[in-house]
């Protein structure tokens, strides 16, 4: 995207009568603002109706009320929002027509919440889709606007004021962080995404017609060149790429301008504004050179083509060219190949078979690739049906589907903390998903695909779930029952996946609400321990300052080091360190020290008066220590007896080493952090201090297995971060410095956590690229 942070002044009106080219520009501006303003016509009434229907169908009353109040507020501001929307579009025309358009804003780095990240990525994906959809009319419009600028005497490159980014970002900038609750946000962007294409189509057609009628056009050859150049750049409307010269969290830090929109909740796994997640598009673009194209070209090329090309390279190198030498290769050009109906018949037979061969691969007992095991099972089934695989090999597309499913399921296991019962659940899903891949490979690039939603829900239910609690066991059992139903019922109707995903998602929502309560309790417990430790450290300093280098009787020193210490801690916790009660408690100890000094100088009357004045404070002090009246009287009597004799022995007492309450046992992930000051990069530590609640993380254990996590709470006292997994279970509590050390050691990656299927697809792509790059490097060596 090319947003402008600084609003440039509009071009000063030219002297004299307006020229025809000036009138052309005014016509373009008027028509565009009028048409695009229609996007918000009746917009909020439609959203209100959707919210009402969602409330009737939903079970979360509080969320429904929040959405309802938010949309009512936005409805009341509809005129203001429409005016601001139109003003943003007019400003783009002012910038285009300015004698010196403002330079593109420098891309700055700043941390964003996951809600803000969701809004940014939603806008980015809408822009990318619109750029692709209107590639040709935009190319023609770009050329005609360049000619118009030349006729107006404007110099320098100018961003098309009618590019899709303009209305999308104008829409995003309408909202503050708390304007759109999570449920409402998806409705609003979905409705905007539905309305915008039709209006943009009308705007571009009318703008091109207006310019053509004014005899403003570019040479055909030049237009063709610009059209070809625009295709790779269609994906370049995304958020500017971060520089590689310094560490930045992948997805945790997002480059945006002050005008970027914001949100307030972590994204739902089911939210989708385009066919591919932004994270996966970034991976595809980053590896574009491996396919012989520039990074920006990766988004333009078909996702299926990219992955299949890498699959073919990977398989051919792995098999040492076996397919190239075989006249009956799976490409189907050298002889008969296995028909889809035959392959589905075998898969149907395998669907109810023992899934243990796949389970052994997933847990690592079988070192073969899962795709190879699936292929072996298919070939075995074919032979049982009397089909000779040597004479009728698999088609290349079917080979692709088998390998994709194999790498996908293995990637899911690598990218999540999946335990024993999850292994059994996933192994039963292998064959049903193979059937889906054989007949409908849109599962791999359509985020709303029902089979994809089910796999996301199953992964969230199983990730990190060891079944330790009744709720955890119930969730695992429910996931198992849902999967059993899919295995039993799936033939070709994908509604089975949709119903199963909906049922499991409802159970996950209940689990999430329980997890939120557990997170709050964990945060409160940690906060309480931190306050206690802080109080004890403060009290330790006070007590040590009174005992150091001061001779006291044993009775008074014992009082100060035990009972007074406890009393100070209690008043610090209950009333605060600056409260009058805590200050008065400090005065009790100081008074006892003065009594001891007066007794040492045989000032009997002063000692008696001071002890009488301390009678009530001492009683409160002893009561706070849990002593009854008799025990308190005995303690006071011992102090009086010690002070009664001026020659009572007095010595300097060393304060006791307090048996401080230990914090939680050190997390296993932190074992690499040794000492009080672990080695860390100051720059990374500074970034860790800027993380927000909800920030996504990837935790990597000693065996290289990843699991999803997020920041659930940040201590206001110590800035320590409570890290939990997908289900709200605590993983660790770390300081920013400790987290920086883990990042430097490669044990933590700070980035937004995608839906499980998206994560697996990124792993799949990276695995194929890594294997192909390694093979090419070996061959070159």
XYZ file of C-alpha atoms in Angstrom:
781
model
C 0.000 0.000 0.000
C 1.069 3.586 -0.477
C -0.778 5.520 2.242
C 0.150 9.140 2.786
C 0.634 10.186 6.384
C 0.748 13.869 5.513
C -2.239 15.333 3.817
C -0.889 17.442 0.964
C -2.436 20.740 0.207
C -4.732 20.749 -2.751
C -3.473 22.232 -5.991
C -4.102 25.933 -6.140
C -6.747 26.848 -8.686
C -5.304 28.061 -11.948
C -6.000 31.554 -13.024
C -8.506 32.225 -15.714
C -11.266 30.080 -17.124
C -11.028 26.389 -16.329
C -9.480 24.389 -19.155
C -11.150 21.272 -20.596
C -8.599 19.046 -18.885
C -9.433 20.716 -15.555
C -13.098 19.978 -16.110
C -12.216 16.352 -16.890
C -10.457 16.044 -13.531
C -13.393 17.656 -11.723
C -15.755 15.225 -13.423
C -13.626 12.259 -12.398
C -13.517 13.490 -8.809
C -17.252 14.155 -8.604
C -18.254 10.848 -10.159
C -15.833 8.833 -8.015
C -16.785 10.471 -4.722
C -20.497 10.099 -5.473
C -20.218 6.444 -6.504
C -17.856 5.336 -3.745
C -19.917 7.196 -1.160
C -22.704 4.793 -2.074
C -20.781 1.979 -0.375
C -22.066 3.271 2.975
C -25.611 3.900 1.771
C -27.825 1.700 3.938
C -24.698 -0.017 5.236
C -25.434 0.178 8.952
C -29.084 -0.825 8.693
C -27.930 -3.994 6.949
C -25.360 -4.633 9.694
C -28.025 -4.040 12.380
C -30.182 -6.740 10.820
C -27.255 -9.163 10.699
C -26.473 -8.484 14.356
C -30.106 -9.095 15.294
C -30.177 -12.426 13.472
C -26.833 -13.454 14.956
C -28.123 -12.668 18.450
C -31.173 -14.873 17.893
C -29.034 -17.751 16.664
C -26.200 -17.364 19.191
C -25.767 -18.348 22.820
C -23.429 -15.607 24.055
C -25.792 -12.918 25.365
C -23.046 -10.545 26.507
C -21.227 -10.648 23.160
C -24.517 -10.096 21.322
C -25.307 -7.084 23.515
C -21.851 -5.672 22.935
C -22.288 -6.003 19.159
C -25.758 -4.465 19.339
C -24.640 -1.420 21.332
C -21.629 -0.913 19.069
C -23.659 -1.020 15.849
C -26.272 1.352 17.313
C -23.539 3.839 18.128
C -22.140 3.521 14.612
C -25.625 3.954 13.133
C -26.026 7.222 15.024
C -22.710 8.356 13.547
C -23.572 7.208 10.025
C -23.616 10.734 8.547
C -20.287 11.613 10.169
C -18.692 8.369 8.962
C -19.979 8.861 5.410
C -18.615 12.431 5.374
C -15.195 11.311 6.578
C -15.178 8.518 3.999
C -15.914 10.935 1.147
C -13.341 13.417 2.487
C -10.609 10.754 2.446
C -11.329 10.038 -1.225
C -11.357 13.743 -2.096
C -8.012 14.118 -0.306
C -6.492 11.504 -2.606
C -7.522 13.589 -5.619
C -6.026 16.694 -3.964
C -2.741 14.848 -3.470
C -2.771 13.603 -7.062
C -3.419 17.097 -8.420
C -0.909 18.844 -6.145
C 2.025 20.493 -7.920
C 4.320 18.410 -5.731
C 2.590 15.330 -4.387
C 3.790 14.287 -0.917
C 6.418 11.533 -0.984
C 5.344 8.071 0.098
C 5.294 7.845 3.875
C 8.275 6.146 5.452
C 7.337 2.748 6.718
C 7.737 2.744 10.501
C 7.699 -0.209 12.830
C 5.304 -0.406 15.732
C 3.693 -3.139 17.739
C 0.055 -3.917 17.069
C -2.469 -5.915 19.004
C -3.876 -8.981 17.322
C -7.138 -7.111 16.791
C -5.316 -4.314 14.979
C -3.361 -6.930 13.062
C -6.605 -8.610 11.981
C -8.014 -5.330 10.656
C -4.781 -4.538 8.836
C -4.590 -7.954 7.212
C -8.286 -7.888 6.333
C -7.778 -4.582 4.534
C -4.640 -5.865 2.853
C -6.356 -8.962 1.516
C -9.344 -7.001 0.193
C -6.922 -4.673 -1.616
C -4.992 -7.589 -3.111
C -8.176 -9.241 -4.363
C -9.479 -5.998 -5.858
C -6.123 -5.330 -7.547
C -6.256 -8.726 -9.204
C -9.929 -8.472 -10.099
C -9.575 -5.069 -11.768
C -6.109 -5.578 -13.205
C -6.931 -4.546 -16.794
C -9.215 -1.530 -16.186
C -6.719 -0.250 -13.602
C -3.840 -0.579 -16.078
C -5.797 1.420 -18.678
C -6.821 3.994 -16.062
C -3.222 4.402 -14.860
C -2.108 5.225 -18.401
C -4.898 7.694 -19.038
C -4.274 9.444 -15.695
C -0.573 9.758 -16.595
C -1.549 11.459 -19.857
C -4.012 13.690 -17.988
C -1.280 14.663 -15.513
C 1.044 15.558 -18.387
C -1.618 17.762 -19.968
C -2.186 19.473 -16.623
C 1.533 20.166 -16.368
C 2.031 17.879 -13.371
C 5.396 16.207 -13.047
C 6.605 13.167 -11.146
C 4.999 9.795 -10.380
C 1.532 9.944 -8.906
C -0.488 7.251 -7.165
C -3.809 6.521 -8.870
C -6.464 8.201 -6.657
C -8.954 5.501 -7.689
C -6.816 2.473 -6.808
C -8.647 -0.034 -4.557
C -6.442 0.904 -1.630
C -8.060 4.340 -1.414
C -11.632 3.326 -0.447
C -10.421 0.351 1.627
C -8.064 2.406 3.779
C -10.600 5.240 3.962
C -13.022 2.694 5.412
C -10.445 1.295 7.874
C -9.614 4.778 9.158
C -13.239 5.352 10.171
C -12.894 3.165 13.253
C -11.126 3.502 16.574
C -9.752 0.556 18.551
C -12.934 0.017 20.577
C -15.511 0.729 17.843
C -15.722 -2.837 16.502
C -16.053 -5.793 18.892
C -14.698 -9.091 17.497
C -18.031 -10.463 16.289
C -19.098 -7.189 14.705
C -15.744 -6.674 12.989
C -16.092 -9.737 10.771
C -19.640 -8.723 9.760
C -18.573 -5.176 8.884
C -15.623 -6.180 6.733
C -17.541 -8.971 5.053
C -20.335 -6.549 4.133
C -17.831 -3.981 2.849
C -16.065 -6.669 0.819
C -19.405 -7.634 -0.767
C -20.383 -4.083 -1.708
C -17.097 -2.646 -2.938
C -16.407 -4.711 -6.119
C -19.637 -3.777 -7.895
C -19.141 -0.075 -7.174
C -15.465 -0.139 -8.180
C -16.412 -1.815 -11.459
C -18.825 1.016 -12.175
C -16.279 3.668 -11.145
C -13.527 2.290 -13.397
C -15.817 1.862 -16.375
C -17.121 5.422 -16.039
C -13.657 6.924 -15.426
C -12.163 5.213 -18.464
C -15.151 6.276 -20.557
C -14.802 9.892 -19.369
C -11.106 9.999 -20.187
C -11.623 8.285 -23.525
C -14.369 10.751 -24.450
C -11.933 13.561 -23.677
C -9.424 11.968 -26.090
C -7.097 11.092 -23.251
C -5.459 7.737 -23.864
C -2.007 6.160 -24.038
C -0.345 4.370 -26.941
C -1.408 0.753 -27.103
C 2.128 -0.564 -26.756
C 2.755 1.547 -23.705
C -0.513 0.427 -22.147
C 0.363 -3.203 -22.759
C 3.731 -2.736 -21.127
C 2.181 -1.079 -18.104
C -0.454 -3.793 -17.866
C 2.235 -6.458 -17.880
C 4.244 -4.554 -15.308
C 1.239 -4.154 -13.067
C 0.560 -7.878 -12.772
C 3.553 -8.682 -10.564
C 2.924 -5.608 -8.490
C -0.659 -6.527 -7.735
C 0.427 -8.209 -4.569
C 2.672 -5.293 -3.722
C -0.163 -3.386 -2.115
C 0.462 -5.223 1.111
C 2.057 -3.776 4.211
C 5.672 -2.787 3.398
C 8.221 -5.512 3.936
C 10.377 -5.278 7.040
C 14.090 -4.900 6.580
C 16.228 -7.933 7.261
C 19.039 -5.968 8.863
C 17.501 -6.128 12.369
C 15.388 -8.577 14.277
C 11.658 -7.942 14.163
C 8.929 -10.304 15.323
C 7.313 -11.995 12.326
C 3.683 -10.919 12.502
C 4.035 -9.435 15.979
C 5.352 -6.131 14.698
C 3.450 -4.650 11.774
C 4.409 -1.686 9.700
C 1.541 0.751 9.488
C 0.818 4.424 9.435
C -1.076 6.514 11.909
C -4.048 6.355 9.600
C -4.251 2.580 9.809
C -7.369 1.163 11.355
C -7.421 -0.695 14.610
C -9.312 -3.453 16.326
C -9.492 -4.949 19.784
C -9.474 -8.683 19.853
C -7.430 -11.588 18.754
C -8.541 -12.922 15.369
C -10.862 -15.834 15.029
C -9.519 -18.863 13.251
C -12.583 -18.853 11.065
C -12.267 -15.269 9.846
C -11.343 -15.160 6.182
C -11.263 -12.283 3.739
C -9.433 -14.044 0.936
C -8.392 -17.461 -0.293
C -4.989 -17.549 1.440
C -3.825 -16.252 4.782
C -1.506 -13.268 4.672
C 1.172 -15.290 6.436
C 1.105 -17.964 3.768
C 1.143 -15.355 1.029
C 4.245 -13.871 2.657
C 5.917 -17.295 2.630
C 5.006 -17.844 -1.005
C 6.308 -14.410 -1.928
C 9.502 -14.870 0.093
C 10.284 -18.063 -1.843
C 9.232 -16.709 -5.199
C 12.810 -16.693 -6.510
C 13.008 -20.455 -5.974
C 10.391 -20.801 -8.674
C 12.105 -18.499 -11.091
C 9.992 -15.444 -10.389
C 10.278 -12.293 -8.370
C 8.759 -12.388 -4.874
C 5.832 -10.239 -5.874
C 5.036 -12.653 -8.678
C 4.296 -15.418 -6.214
C 1.019 -13.861 -5.206
C 0.026 -13.491 -8.878
C 0.775 -17.078 -9.853
C -1.793 -19.667 -8.902
C -1.255 -21.186 -5.498
C -1.945 -24.666 -6.869
C 0.680 -24.123 -9.583
C 3.282 -23.009 -7.072
C 2.804 -25.913 -4.696
C 2.433 -28.520 -7.415
C 5.568 -27.322 -9.132
C 7.513 -27.649 -5.914
C 5.930 -31.065 -5.273
C 6.977 -32.293 -8.686
C 10.540 -31.074 -8.218
C 10.680 -32.610 -4.763
C 9.272 -35.980 -5.901
C 11.413 -36.170 -9.022
C 14.606 -35.452 -7.128
C 13.614 -37.864 -4.373
C 12.849 -40.630 -6.833
C 15.952 -39.859 -8.935
C 13.916 -39.240 -12.075
C 11.887 -42.450 -11.882
C 8.789 -40.775 -13.295
C 10.699 -39.327 -16.226
C 11.948 -42.752 -17.323
C 8.628 -44.551 -16.892
C 6.520 -44.525 -20.101
C 3.433 -45.113 -17.969
C 4.233 -42.160 -15.756
C 1.600 -40.519 -13.651
C 1.251 -37.666 -16.105
C -0.947 -39.940 -18.161
C 0.763 -39.293 -21.491
C 2.506 -42.654 -21.926
C -0.259 -45.151 -21.208
C -3.366 -45.916 -19.161
C -3.578 -44.502 -15.664
C -5.739 -45.329 -12.689
C -9.189 -43.762 -12.919
C -10.555 -41.549 -10.172
C -13.455 -43.947 -9.498
C -11.055 -46.852 -8.925
C -8.927 -44.788 -6.563
C -11.954 -43.558 -4.604
C -13.247 -47.118 -4.279
C -9.980 -48.148 -2.660
C -10.002 -45.070 -0.412
C -13.572 -45.904 0.603
C -12.433 -49.393 1.646
C -9.487 -47.936 3.597
C -11.660 -45.413 5.447
C -12.739 -47.959 8.026
C -9.428 -49.841 8.220
C -6.970 -49.815 11.101
C -5.258 -46.377 11.055
C -2.243 -47.535 13.070
C 0.191 -47.353 10.077
C -0.457 -43.599 9.882
C -0.281 -43.199 13.657
C 3.173 -44.781 13.770
C 4.434 -42.291 11.194
C 2.930 -39.312 13.033
C 4.629 -40.164 16.330
C 7.920 -41.064 14.666
C 7.955 -44.842 15.205
C 7.947 -45.267 11.423
C 10.597 -43.086 9.772
C 8.971 -43.154 6.357
C 7.084 -40.224 4.883
C 3.362 -40.331 5.612
C 2.671 -39.890 1.891
C 4.678 -43.035 1.145
C 2.708 -45.010 3.746
C -0.597 -43.775 2.292
C 0.603 -44.694 -1.194
C 1.616 -48.191 -0.042
C -1.797 -48.729 1.555
C -3.552 -47.567 -1.621
C -1.476 -49.877 -3.795
C -2.156 -52.774 -1.453
C -5.890 -52.096 -1.737
C -5.633 -51.930 -5.517
C -3.965 -55.314 -5.659
C -6.731 -56.764 -3.482
C -9.215 -55.518 -6.090
C -7.207 -57.150 -8.863
C -5.680 -53.973 -10.279
C -1.998 -54.082 -11.183
C -0.473 -50.689 -10.203
C 2.466 -51.362 -12.486
C 0.191 -51.404 -15.519
C -2.148 -48.609 -14.398
C -0.137 -46.152 -12.282
C -1.520 -43.217 -10.359
C -2.119 -39.953 -12.139
C 0.255 -37.170 -11.319
C -2.587 -35.118 -9.763
C -3.392 -38.046 -7.461
C 0.277 -38.350 -6.500
C 0.168 -34.660 -5.634
C -2.899 -35.124 -3.429
C -1.287 -38.034 -1.562
C 1.923 -36.141 -0.897
C 0.080 -32.970 0.096
C -2.016 -34.820 2.667
C 1.036 -36.647 3.991
C 3.116 -33.498 4.447
C 0.094 -31.586 5.770
C -0.615 -34.036 8.584
C 3.040 -34.353 9.509
C 3.316 -30.551 9.534
C 0.321 -30.326 11.855
C 2.107 -32.621 14.283
C 5.317 -30.620 14.002
C 3.571 -27.268 14.497
C 1.412 -28.230 17.498
C 1.741 -29.939 20.848
C -0.267 -33.056 19.978
C -0.195 -35.940 22.448
C -1.190 -39.625 22.468
C -4.931 -39.351 21.977
C -4.438 -36.716 19.270
C -2.297 -39.221 17.361
C -5.222 -41.651 17.228
C -7.682 -38.926 16.216
C -5.479 -37.631 13.412
C -4.625 -41.044 12.042
C -8.348 -41.759 11.579
C -8.742 -38.531 9.594
C -5.997 -39.283 7.062
C -8.131 -41.245 4.586
C -11.215 -38.960 4.683
C -8.960 -35.988 3.989
C -7.230 -37.900 1.223
C -10.636 -38.349 -0.432
C -11.285 -34.618 -0.117
C -7.897 -33.788 -1.644
C -8.474 -36.184 -4.539
C -11.790 -34.617 -5.474
C -11.506 -31.002 -4.287
C -8.072 -29.464 -3.848
C -9.590 -26.069 -3.038
C -9.201 -27.180 0.582
C -5.558 -26.162 0.329
C -6.203 -22.547 -0.620
C -9.749 -21.712 0.541
C -9.780 -20.753 4.210
C -13.535 -21.240 4.491
C -13.461 -24.855 3.285
C -15.496 -27.049 5.720
C -12.811 -29.756 5.915
C -10.270 -27.084 6.761
C -12.466 -25.665 9.505
C -12.868 -29.100 11.056
C -9.118 -29.731 11.089
C -8.594 -26.336 12.717
C -11.156 -27.157 15.418
C -9.727 -30.636 16.047
C -6.221 -29.217 16.375
C -7.334 -26.539 18.817
C -9.105 -29.198 20.884
C -6.039 -31.461 20.984
C -3.191 -28.961 21.117
C -1.494 -29.327 24.499
C -4.423 -31.339 25.858
C -3.129 -34.146 28.086
C -6.578 -34.900 29.531
C -5.556 -34.025 33.080
C -8.899 -32.458 34.014
C -12.446 -33.655 33.483
C -13.079 -30.793 31.053
C -9.957 -31.655 29.052
C -10.926 -35.316 28.846
C -14.451 -34.381 27.802
C -13.091 -32.153 25.022
C -10.826 -34.920 23.742
C -13.653 -37.449 23.875
C -15.928 -35.063 22.020
C -13.301 -34.494 19.332
C -12.931 -38.274 19.010
C -16.688 -38.744 18.599
C -16.870 -36.014 15.958
C -14.033 -37.621 14.016
C -15.648 -41.056 14.267
C -18.811 -39.612 12.768
C -16.859 -38.125 9.857
C -15.106 -41.442 9.231
C -18.416 -43.322 9.325
C -20.526 -40.906 7.274
C -18.303 -39.116 4.768
C -18.754 -40.245 1.195
C -18.758 -37.145 -0.971
C -20.961 -34.601 0.834
C -18.735 -32.110 2.626
C -21.641 -31.023 4.817
C -20.450 -33.776 7.158
C -17.313 -31.724 7.838
C -19.310 -28.528 8.221
C -21.651 -29.989 10.834
C -18.811 -31.661 12.715
C -16.756 -28.453 12.757
C -19.739 -26.421 13.985
C -20.443 -28.860 16.808
C -16.822 -29.030 17.942
C -16.401 -25.251 17.645
C -19.331 -24.765 20.023
C -17.617 -26.992 22.575
C -14.357 -25.087 22.052
C -16.151 -21.814 22.755
C -17.277 -23.201 26.090
C -13.723 -24.337 26.794
C -12.409 -20.904 25.847
C -14.682 -19.216 28.364
C -13.410 -21.572 31.071
C -9.846 -20.894 29.932
C -10.385 -17.155 30.279
C -11.452 -17.681 33.900
C -8.402 -19.875 34.511
C -6.137 -17.239 32.964
C -7.570 -14.554 35.243
C -7.063 -16.742 38.288
C -3.489 -17.557 37.280
C -2.765 -13.876 36.713
C -4.270 -12.961 40.085
C -2.205 -15.644 41.834
C 1.013 -14.495 40.181
C 0.179 -10.869 40.926
C -0.470 -11.745 44.569
C 2.863 -13.530 44.900
C 4.659 -10.630 43.263
C 3.060 -8.142 45.663
C 4.047 -10.345 48.604
C 7.640 -10.539 47.390
C 7.737 -6.806 46.794
C 6.345 -6.180 50.286
C 8.898 -8.517 51.835
C 11.786 -6.890 50.012
C 10.650 -3.474 51.212
C 10.193 -4.705 54.782
C 13.544 -6.510 54.735
C 15.236 -3.213 53.917
C 13.393 -1.423 56.733
C 14.209 -4.080 59.345
C 17.846 -4.354 58.258
C 18.257 -0.566 58.482
C 17.049 -0.671 62.141
C 19.112 -3.642 63.283
C 22.393 -2.931 61.508
C 25.091 -1.517 63.824
C 22.646 -0.953 66.698
C 23.063 -2.861 70.022
C 19.672 -4.065 71.323
C 18.377 -6.387 73.972
C 17.543 -9.877 72.717
C 13.819 -9.411 73.460
C 13.512 -6.166 71.474
C 15.637 -7.517 68.611
C 13.469 -10.642 68.470
C 10.320 -8.483 68.359
C 11.681 -6.350 65.553
C 12.988 -9.265 63.487
C 9.863 -11.449 63.823
C 6.661 -9.796 64.954
C 7.351 -6.285 63.672
C 8.551 -7.660 60.324
C 5.290 -9.581 59.898
C 3.222 -6.566 60.967
C 4.955 -4.322 58.414
C 4.368 -6.869 55.664
C 0.668 -7.084 56.487
C 0.122 -3.316 56.496
C 2.122 -2.938 53.239
C -0.091 -5.513 51.509
C -3.414 -4.353 52.919
C -2.963 -0.592 52.908
C 0.000 0.136 50.663
C 3.549 1.335 51.330
C 2.551 5.015 51.589
C -0.574 4.523 53.667
C -0.913 6.151 57.136
C -1.325 2.724 58.714
C 1.943 1.426 57.247
C 3.746 4.609 58.300
C 2.315 4.184 61.806
C 3.514 0.564 61.833
C 7.034 1.729 60.999
C 6.733 4.151 63.930
C 6.029 1.255 66.340
C 9.404 -0.303 65.596
C 11.221 3.011 65.858
C 9.513 3.633 69.202
C 10.640 0.242 70.515
C 14.232 1.064 69.528
C 13.935 4.369 71.417
C 12.529 2.549 74.477
C 15.505 0.194 74.420
C 17.945 3.146 74.191
C 16.213 4.961 77.089
C 16.338 1.813 79.196
C 20.069 1.506 78.518
C 20.483 5.003 80.017
C 18.325 4.116 83.084
C 15.530 6.548 82.163
C 12.897 4.544 84.006
C 10.018 7.029 83.926
C 10.455 7.661 80.192
C 10.539 3.945 79.532
C 7.337 3.427 81.513
C 5.518 6.237 79.680
C 6.653 4.978 76.293
C 5.560 1.392 77.007
C 2.135 2.613 78.140
C 1.775 4.598 74.905
C 2.780 1.501 72.904
C 0.280 -0.784 74.595
C -2.427 -0.503 71.898
C -0.047 -0.585 68.877
C 1.746 -3.615 70.309
C -1.562 -5.401 70.840
C -2.468 -4.768 67.166
C 0.956 -5.934 66.048
C 0.750 -9.190 67.983
C -2.832 -9.730 66.803
C -1.733 -9.442 63.156
C 0.767 -12.234 63.867
C -2.042 -14.526 65.001
C -1.263 -14.353 68.729
C -4.107 -14.430 71.262
C -4.322 -12.071 74.247
C -2.423 -14.360 76.655
C 0.452 -14.923 74.230
C 0.641 -11.196 73.548
C 0.795 -10.396 77.271
C 3.588 -12.910 77.727
C 5.569 -11.362 74.894
C 5.158 -7.860 76.310
C 6.156 -9.129 79.755
C 9.424 -10.506 78.351
C 10.218 -7.171 76.761
C 9.446 -5.291 80.018
C 11.627 -7.677 82.008
C 14.540 -7.134 79.643
C 14.167 -3.370 79.770
C 13.769 -3.198 83.545
C 17.483 -3.832 84.166
C 19.835 -1.165 82.778
C 22.735 -3.636 82.682
C 20.897 -6.157 80.482
C 23.237 -7.415 77.760
C 22.882 -5.635 74.446
C 24.423 -6.809 71.195
C 24.170 -6.091 67.467
C 21.779 -8.632 65.948
C 22.014 -9.718 62.294
C 18.549 -9.773 60.708
C 17.317 -13.221 59.817
C 17.506 -14.387 56.227
C 13.828 -14.289 55.318
C 12.319 -17.480 54.026
C 10.785 -15.718 51.072
C 7.900 -17.355 49.338
C 9.300 -18.973 46.249
C 7.630 -18.220 42.972
C 6.381 -21.010 40.760
C 8.908 -23.740 39.915
C 11.075 -22.623 37.048
C 9.526 -23.542 33.745
C 11.167 -26.285 31.732
C 11.457 -23.957 28.758
C 13.668 -21.652 30.834
C 16.288 -24.216 31.730
C 18.646 -22.696 29.205
C 18.468 -19.405 31.125
C 21.062 -19.562 33.876
C 21.887 -17.041 36.545
C 20.053 -13.909 37.537
C 20.977 -12.019 34.370
C 20.607 -14.335 31.352
C 22.421 -13.444 28.181
C 20.109 -11.517 25.897
C 20.195 -8.951 23.137
C 19.237 -5.523 24.535
C 17.379 -4.670 21.330
C 15.273 -7.813 21.544
C 14.635 -7.266 25.248
C 13.404 -3.758 24.488
C 10.954 -5.199 21.963
C 9.786 -7.813 24.441
C 8.910 -5.018 26.871
C 6.585 -3.592 24.220
C 4.581 -6.772 23.671
C 0.893 -6.601 24.414
C -1.620 -8.989 25.872
C -2.828 -11.298 23.121
C 0.490 -11.326 21.244
C 1.039 -14.649 19.497
C 4.137 -16.785 20.062
C 5.527 -20.070 18.824
C 7.297 -22.153 21.486
C 9.918 -24.638 20.299
C 10.945 -27.463 22.627
C 14.303 -29.209 22.871
C 13.277 -31.654 20.118
C 12.350 -28.884 17.699
C 8.578 -29.364 18.067
C 6.531 -26.185 17.948
C 3.387 -25.218 19.781
C 1.177 -22.148 19.658
C 1.083 -19.778 22.611
C 0.190 -16.215 23.435
C 0.704 -13.536 26.070
C -2.249 -13.756 28.463
C -1.182 -11.195 31.074
C 1.646 -8.768 31.798
C 2.475 -7.938 35.393
C 2.116 -4.244 36.230
C 4.717 -4.706 38.986
C 7.513 -6.669 37.325
C 6.571 -6.614 33.615
C 6.739 -10.427 33.611
C 4.623 -12.138 30.965
C 2.238 -15.018 31.539
C 2.416 -17.269 28.468
C -0.432 -19.730 27.863
C -1.234 -22.226 25.127
C -4.275 -22.240 22.849
C -6.463 -23.581 25.643
C -5.353 -21.071 28.265
C -3.034 -23.463 30.127
C 0.044 -21.794 31.558
C 3.266 -22.578 29.721
C 5.646 -20.238 31.527
C 6.061 -16.919 33.329
C 9.053 -14.942 32.063
C 10.644 -11.559 32.343
C 11.259 -9.610 29.118
C 14.962 -10.391 29.477
C 14.336 -14.121 29.847
C 12.002 -14.056 26.850
C 14.679 -12.225 24.846
C 17.171 -14.959 25.770
C 14.717 -17.609 24.575
C 14.192 -15.726 21.322
C 17.947 -15.467 20.784
C 18.306 -19.195 21.466
C 15.650 -20.051 18.892
C 13.259 -21.428 21.503
C 10.581 -18.756 21.019
C 9.381 -17.001 17.878
C 7.285 -13.894 18.353
C 4.642 -13.654 15.675
C 0.925 -13.812 15.182
C -0.477 -17.318 15.546
C -2.349 -18.396 12.441
C -5.094 -20.979 12.330
C -3.591 -24.495 12.588
C -4.231 -25.305 8.924
C -2.496 -22.090 7.849
C 0.489 -22.930 10.040
C 0.657 -26.407 8.537
C 0.521 -25.033 5.000
C 3.412 -22.697 5.766
C 5.366 -25.644 7.143
C 4.474 -27.621 4.024
C 5.720 -24.911 1.709
C 8.906 -24.326 3.689
C 9.613 -28.056 3.814
C 9.293 -28.411 0.057
C 11.472 -25.374 -0.544
C 14.110 -26.498 1.925
C 14.263 -29.978 0.396
C 14.514 -28.637 -3.142
C 17.096 -26.009 -2.211
C 19.217 -28.613 -0.402
C 19.059 -30.971 -3.365
C 19.997 -28.211 -5.800
C 22.891 -27.127 -3.569
C 24.159 -30.710 -3.384
C 23.933 -31.094 -7.146
C 25.736 -27.787 -7.688
C 28.468 -28.825 -5.233
